[in-house]
């Protein structure tokens, strides 16, 4: 039996559709229920929904053998897992954005508001820039408008929210998409099943 | 004195089973004091699993540390030119563990073989690590890699230092798509990229792995690259042990300290490796030593949640 942690929400539903197409369906999962765990014993697979940012924790600690997590979460928490496949879904960019017309004053410590403190620190460390990270849990765009920060580091999908708040992208940190990850110990004992799942997902992804 | 083994809990049984296994193979028990001068660890900080060390001031004013690691102390207390020394230990170490970011006391047991380490000694230590996993009494896998083979294929990419380090990090994740895009950025020869991704796709028992490796290395024009691994695996003739071995080059060990053969052990039911080891000639050199060395540690604290039943009972 393979335990799969799926990220709750819109991306998770798309990911499940790909798993179903690859030959691992479990129709009950789409029914209107409050259940969190769904099993298709014939196909040897058990799905459960968890908060997207928690997927890597479930997989790293072996509660799930495999899971699907955004690259942003993997970069931020650096879990000790295998990253087996890029599902090419939920594509977006991790960017630095600033109010339109912003000019960086390199004489001062840069204040950066973000949900992704580690990614931000590593990015600016690679540029040799001294920064002050302001960790927020949401509505990051508001921080530079209220003078809480100079710039923000956040995920940009279409850029609409940025434009509406008169912010503009001034740098890209990384390309983000959903990745298939696996627990390292699980991989040792369920290698055939995980390799087969990876292969079928890769093929199903190509057809899409 | 009669000791009733039934009074031992599963963890204690494993400790004694492992000790009798190591001593039966001629490994001498090595006991050390709980403290060491802090200065010694601060000089070799990056070798430690976590850099945090519990310190206190001794009555003579010297800053001391509670031992966070065993290997460093053993190296320090052995001398070059004393022949090959086989040592085993069972000690408590104090280090910050995992996500809790708090100090924990961890019981660690293991062996070190220091001196003249060649093919025979390496395969002996590998067999001993397989025996240690066997003693836990659960299905197990012993994963083996050769860091020199992996770094050979990575240097074939002819990338700069930073990009090579990134490829090494991606290799540990089996992140083949990441390696491909990193190499595309660097304009690497496609043949070299394909060879590396094929190498990382290997996760096979010894015979099947060697067959693929022979082909891969001869195609890359370096058939000698796998000699050390082939010799070591060839010297392990116990088929029962061999079926538990996986050759897998994604296994990561810090190349500043480890070189050549490295390995990790997994038992079913534990989500992380319970045994870790390898050749550490590089560390010996950093400490100014000429001898070569290989060893491993078993992390007994990681077995805590395992339902071990009568594990290790047969050896007691």
Short mmCIF file of C-alpha atoms in Angstrom, two decimals, chain A residues 1-5 19 55-70 74 78-87 178-199 201, chain B residues 143 171-175 177 203 248 250 266 270-272:
data_model
loop_
_atom_site.label_atom_id
_atom_site.label_comp_id
_atom_site.label_asym_id
_atom_site.label_seq_id
_atom_site.Cartn_x
_atom_site.Cartn_y
_atom_site.Cartn_z
CA UNK A 1 0.00 0.00 0.00
CA UNK A 2 1.38 3.43 -0.99
CA UNK A 3 0.37 6.35 1.23
CA UNK A 4 0.06 9.58 -0.75
CA UNK A 5 -0.17 13.06 0.82
CA UNK A 19 -2.94 10.30 -10.48
CA UNK A 55 2.98 17.75 2.74
CA UNK A 56 6.77 17.71 3.05
CA UNK A 57 6.52 17.07 6.82
CA UNK A 58 4.23 14.06 6.33
CA UNK A 59 6.59 12.66 3.72
CA UNK A 60 9.86 13.44 5.55
CA UNK A 61 8.56 11.70 8.68
CA UNK A 62 7.21 8.73 6.75
CA UNK A 63 3.48 9.18 7.52
CA UNK A 64 3.19 9.37 3.73
CA UNK A 65 5.45 7.38 1.40
CA UNK A 66 5.08 9.93 -1.37
CA UNK A 67 3.42 13.32 -1.72
CA UNK A 68 3.04 16.32 -3.96
CA UNK A 69 4.49 19.61 -2.76
CA UNK A 70 5.23 22.96 -4.36
CA UNK A 74 10.72 22.36 -0.69
CA UNK A 78 14.61 21.79 2.67
CA UNK A 79 13.14 18.47 3.84
CA UNK A 80 15.35 15.37 3.58
CA UNK A 81 13.35 13.64 0.83
CA UNK A 82 13.76 12.50 -2.76
CA UNK A 83 12.35 14.80 -5.43
CA UNK A 84 11.42 12.33 -8.14
CA UNK A 85 9.43 14.26 -10.70
CA UNK A 86 8.44 17.74 -11.82
CA UNK A 87 4.68 17.49 -12.44
CA UNK A 178 4.44 20.92 -8.09
CA UNK A 179 6.91 18.09 -7.43
CA UNK A 180 6.48 14.42 -6.58
CA UNK A 181 8.50 13.71 -3.43
CA UNK A 182 9.24 10.47 -1.60
CA UNK A 183 10.40 9.49 1.87
CA UNK A 184 13.92 8.06 1.61
CA UNK A 185 13.30 5.00 3.83
CA UNK A 186 9.95 4.24 2.12
CA UNK A 187 11.72 4.33 -1.21
CA UNK A 188 14.08 1.56 -0.03
CA UNK A 189 11.25 -0.79 0.90
CA UNK A 190 8.66 0.14 -1.74
CA UNK A 191 11.00 0.95 -4.59
CA UNK A 192 9.15 -1.00 -7.31
CA UNK A 193 5.78 0.58 -6.48
CA UNK A 194 7.23 4.11 -6.25
CA UNK A 195 9.26 3.75 -9.47
CA UNK A 196 6.15 2.48 -11.28
CA UNK A 197 4.04 5.37 -9.95
CA UNK A 198 6.72 7.87 -11.05
CA UNK A 199 6.89 6.35 -14.54
CA UNK A 201 2.74 9.90 -13.73
CA UNK B 143 22.54 1.19 0.92
CA UNK B 171 21.99 14.10 -6.72
CA UNK B 172 21.14 13.43 -3.07
CA UNK B 173 17.50 14.21 -3.91
CA UNK B 174 17.47 11.95 -6.99
CA UNK B 175 16.38 15.18 -8.64
CA UNK B 177 15.00 17.08 -13.75
CA UNK B 203 19.26 1.56 -7.12
CA UNK B 248 22.61 3.75 -4.85
CA UNK B 250 22.22 9.31 -4.40
CA UNK B 266 17.37 1.32 6.95
CA UNK B 270 11.67 3.60 10.83
CA UNK B 271 11.33 6.63 8.59
CA UNK B 272 15.01 7.59 8.54
#
